[in-house]
Structure formats: structure tokens, C-alpha cells
Amino acid sequence: MADDVVRLICPNLKCRTVLSVPGHARGKTVRCRGCGARIRIPRLSAPKSVPVPPSAAAPASGAPNEQPQG
């Protein structure tokens, strides 16, 4: 994906310039044209798996506090 563009905001609170850098710059350091701050462009990470909470894994056969009557 060398064609993608990474858009981010300069972390310098006095600058806050929106930067657009090419995708091949991921993992490298670039310099803001507005203030000269050095900014590390984040790498593209794989999507992380989201753990399922135990309450979501319970069967949805009724209300959670419902007890069988017998």
C-alpha cells in the first residue's frame, strides 16, 4: 500500500498543522513544515482481536437474572 496517505496533526500545541505524508513514510520520522518538530509516523498495525467478555458469551435465552421455576 505505497499509494496511501497518512494524515496527522502536529503534536506541537502552538502549531497543530495538519500533515499529509506518503504511506511509505510509516515507521520513519518526518519534520513538520510549520514548526520544525520531528514526528514519528506510526506503522500500520494488524487489527487486534477483541476479547469477548464472559457475560456476552452467555446464552440469550431469557433475562440474565431469571431463574427456572420448578
Short mmCIF file of N, CA and C in Angstrom, two decimals:
data_model
loop_
_atom_site.label_atom_id
_atom_site.label_comp_id
_atom_site.label_asym_id
_atom_site.label_seq_id
_atom_site.Cartn_x
_atom_site.Cartn_y
_atom_site.Cartn_z
N MET A 1 0.83 -1.20 0.00
CA MET A 1 0.00 0.00 0.00
C MET A 1 0.87 1.25 0.00
N ALA A 2 1.67 1.41 -0.99
CA ALA A 2 2.51 2.58 -1.06
C ALA A 2 1.74 3.81 -1.54
N ASP A 3 0.52 3.61 -2.02
CA ASP A 3 -0.27 4.72 -2.56
C ASP A 3 -1.06 5.46 -1.49
N ASP A 4 -1.16 4.89 -0.28
CA ASP A 4 -1.99 5.54 0.73
C ASP A 4 -1.29 6.76 1.31
N VAL A 5 -2.07 7.62 1.95
CA VAL A 5 -1.57 8.85 2.55
C VAL A 5 -1.91 8.82 4.03
N VAL A 6 -0.95 9.19 4.85
CA VAL A 6 -1.16 9.26 6.30
C VAL A 6 -1.40 10.72 6.65
N ARG A 7 -2.54 10.98 7.30
CA ARG A 7 -2.86 12.35 7.71
C ARG A 7 -2.81 12.39 9.23
N LEU A 8 -2.09 13.36 9.77
CA LEU A 8 -2.00 13.53 11.21
C LEU A 8 -1.78 14.99 11.54
N ILE A 9 -1.94 15.31 12.82
CA ILE A 9 -1.80 16.69 13.29
C ILE A 9 -0.49 16.80 14.04
N CYS A 10 0.23 17.87 13.81
CA CYS A 10 1.48 18.13 14.52
C CYS A 10 1.20 18.18 16.02
N PRO A 11 1.96 17.45 16.83
CA PRO A 11 1.71 17.42 18.28
C PRO A 11 2.10 18.70 19.00
N ASN A 12 2.79 19.62 18.33
CA ASN A 12 3.16 20.89 18.95
C ASN A 12 1.88 21.72 19.14
N LEU A 13 1.54 22.02 20.37
CA LEU A 13 0.28 22.71 20.65
C LEU A 13 0.21 24.11 20.06
N LYS A 14 1.33 24.73 19.78
CA LYS A 14 1.32 26.06 19.17
C LYS A 14 1.23 25.98 17.65
N CYS A 15 1.47 24.81 17.08
CA CYS A 15 1.47 24.65 15.63
C CYS A 15 0.16 24.00 15.15
N ARG A 16 -0.05 22.75 15.52
CA ARG A 16 -1.25 21.96 15.17
C ARG A 16 -1.53 21.93 13.66
N THR A 17 -0.49 21.93 12.84
CA THR A 17 -0.62 21.86 11.39
C THR A 17 -1.04 20.45 10.99
N VAL A 18 -1.95 20.33 10.03
CA VAL A 18 -2.35 19.02 9.51
C VAL A 18 -1.31 18.59 8.48
N LEU A 19 -0.72 17.42 8.70
CA LEU A 19 0.32 16.92 7.82
C LEU A 19 -0.24 15.77 6.98
N SER A 20 0.16 15.72 5.73
CA SER A 20 -0.17 14.59 4.86
C SER A 20 1.15 14.04 4.35
N VAL A 21 1.46 12.82 4.73
CA VAL A 21 2.72 12.20 4.32
C VAL A 21 2.41 10.92 3.56
N PRO A 22 3.27 10.54 2.62
CA PRO A 22 3.02 9.31 1.86
C PRO A 22 3.09 8.08 2.75
N GLY A 23 2.38 7.04 2.35
CA GLY A 23 2.31 5.82 3.14
C GLY A 23 3.65 5.13 3.33
N HIS A 24 4.58 5.31 2.40
CA HIS A 24 5.88 4.65 2.55
C HIS A 24 6.71 5.28 3.68
N ALA A 25 6.25 6.38 4.27
CA ALA A 25 6.96 7.02 5.38
C ALA A 25 6.59 6.41 6.73
N ARG A 26 5.71 5.40 6.74
CA ARG A 26 5.32 4.77 8.01
C ARG A 26 6.55 4.20 8.70
N GLY A 27 6.64 4.46 10.01
CA GLY A 27 7.76 3.99 10.80
C GLY A 27 8.97 4.91 10.75
N LYS A 28 8.90 5.98 9.98
CA LYS A 28 10.01 6.91 9.85
C LYS A 28 9.68 8.21 10.58
N THR A 29 10.68 9.06 10.70
CA THR A 29 10.50 10.36 11.33
C THR A 29 10.48 11.44 10.26
N VAL A 30 9.50 12.35 10.35
CA VAL A 30 9.40 13.47 9.42
C VAL A 30 9.45 14.77 10.21
N ARG A 31 9.68 15.85 9.51
CA ARG A 31 9.74 17.16 10.15
C ARG A 31 8.55 18.00 9.72
N CYS A 32 7.88 18.62 10.69
CA CYS A 32 6.75 19.49 10.40
C CYS A 32 7.25 20.73 9.69
N ARG A 33 6.58 21.10 8.60
CA ARG A 33 6.98 22.30 7.86
C ARG A 33 6.58 23.57 8.58
N GLY A 34 5.59 23.47 9.48
CA GLY A 34 5.13 24.65 10.19
C GLY A 34 6.05 25.08 11.31
N CYS A 35 6.54 24.10 12.11
CA CYS A 35 7.32 24.46 13.29
C CYS A 35 8.66 23.75 13.38
N GLY A 36 8.88 22.74 12.54
CA GLY A 36 10.15 22.02 12.56
C GLY A 36 10.20 20.86 13.54
N ALA A 37 9.11 20.57 14.20
CA ALA A 37 9.09 19.45 15.15
C ALA A 37 9.27 18.13 14.41
N ARG A 38 9.96 17.20 15.04
CA ARG A 38 10.13 15.88 14.46
C ARG A 38 9.01 14.98 14.94
N ILE A 39 8.38 14.29 13.98
CA ILE A 39 7.21 13.47 14.28
C ILE A 39 7.45 12.08 13.71
N ARG A 40 7.24 11.07 14.53
CA ARG A 40 7.37 9.69 14.07
C ARG A 40 6.01 9.24 13.52
N ILE A 41 6.02 8.76 12.28
CA ILE A 41 4.79 8.31 11.64
C ILE A 41 4.52 6.87 12.10
N PRO A 42 3.34 6.61 12.64
CA PRO A 42 3.06 5.25 13.14
C PRO A 42 3.00 4.23 12.01
N ARG A 43 3.42 3.01 12.35
CA ARG A 43 3.34 1.90 11.39
C ARG A 43 1.90 1.43 11.29
N LEU A 44 1.58 0.79 10.20
CA LEU A 44 0.27 0.21 10.01
C LEU A 44 0.25 -1.12 10.76
N SER A 45 -0.62 -1.23 11.75
CA SER A 45 -0.66 -2.45 12.55
C SER A 45 -1.83 -3.31 12.13
N ALA A 46 -1.70 -4.59 12.38
CA ALA A 46 -2.77 -5.54 12.08
C ALA A 46 -3.90 -5.32 13.08
N PRO A 47 -5.15 -5.52 12.67
CA PRO A 47 -6.25 -5.35 13.61
C PRO A 47 -6.13 -6.36 14.75
N LYS A 48 -6.32 -5.88 15.96
CA LYS A 48 -6.22 -6.73 17.13
C LYS A 48 -7.55 -7.43 17.37
N SER A 49 -7.46 -8.65 17.86
CA SER A 49 -8.70 -9.36 18.18
C SER A 49 -9.23 -8.83 19.50
N VAL A 50 -10.52 -8.64 19.56
CA VAL A 50 -11.16 -8.10 20.74
C VAL A 50 -11.66 -9.26 21.59
N PRO A 51 -11.23 -9.36 22.86
CA PRO A 51 -11.71 -10.45 23.70
C PRO A 51 -13.19 -10.30 24.00
N VAL A 52 -13.89 -11.41 24.04
CA VAL A 52 -15.32 -11.41 24.32
C VAL A 52 -15.52 -11.54 25.82
N PRO A 53 -16.22 -10.59 26.45
CA PRO A 53 -16.45 -10.69 27.90
C PRO A 53 -17.34 -11.90 28.19
N PRO A 54 -17.17 -12.54 29.37
CA PRO A 54 -17.95 -13.73 29.70
C PRO A 54 -19.45 -13.49 29.67
N SER A 55 -19.91 -12.30 30.02
CA SER A 55 -21.34 -12.03 30.01
C SER A 55 -21.91 -12.04 28.60
N ALA A 56 -21.11 -11.69 27.61
CA ALA A 56 -21.57 -11.68 26.23
C ALA A 56 -21.61 -13.09 25.65
N ALA A 57 -20.85 -14.00 26.24
CA ALA A 57 -20.82 -15.36 25.75
C ALA A 57 -21.95 -16.21 26.33
N ALA A 58 -22.68 -15.69 27.32
CA ALA A 58 -23.78 -16.42 27.94
C ALA A 58 -24.94 -16.53 26.95
N PRO A 59 -25.71 -17.63 27.02
CA PRO A 59 -26.85 -17.77 26.11
C PRO A 59 -27.90 -16.70 26.38
N ALA A 60 -28.53 -16.25 25.33
CA ALA A 60 -29.54 -15.18 25.43
C ALA A 60 -30.94 -15.78 25.44
N SER A 61 -31.17 -16.79 26.26
CA SER A 61 -32.46 -17.46 26.28
C SER A 61 -33.49 -16.74 27.14
N GLY A 62 -33.07 -15.77 27.91
CA GLY A 62 -34.00 -15.03 28.76
C GLY A 62 -33.29 -13.91 29.46
N ALA A 63 -33.94 -13.38 30.49
CA ALA A 63 -33.33 -12.31 31.26
C ALA A 63 -32.15 -12.88 32.04
N PRO A 64 -31.10 -12.10 32.27
CA PRO A 64 -29.90 -12.62 32.92
C PRO A 64 -30.14 -13.10 34.36
N ASN A 65 -31.11 -12.51 35.08
CA ASN A 65 -31.35 -12.89 36.46
C ASN A 65 -32.54 -13.85 36.60
N GLU A 66 -33.07 -14.32 35.50
CA GLU A 66 -34.22 -15.20 35.52
C GLU A 66 -33.81 -16.61 35.98
N GLN A 67 -34.53 -17.16 36.93
CA GLN A 67 -34.25 -18.49 37.41
C GLN A 67 -35.39 -19.41 37.02
N PRO A 68 -35.08 -20.65 36.66
CA PRO A 68 -36.15 -21.56 36.29
C PRO A 68 -37.05 -21.89 37.48
N GLN A 69 -38.33 -21.98 37.23
CA GLN A 69 -39.30 -22.28 38.29
C GLN A 69 -39.65 -23.76 38.21
N GLY A 70 -39.69 -24.39 39.31
CA GLY A 70 -39.93 -25.81 39.21
C GLY A 70 -40.78 -26.38 40.21
#
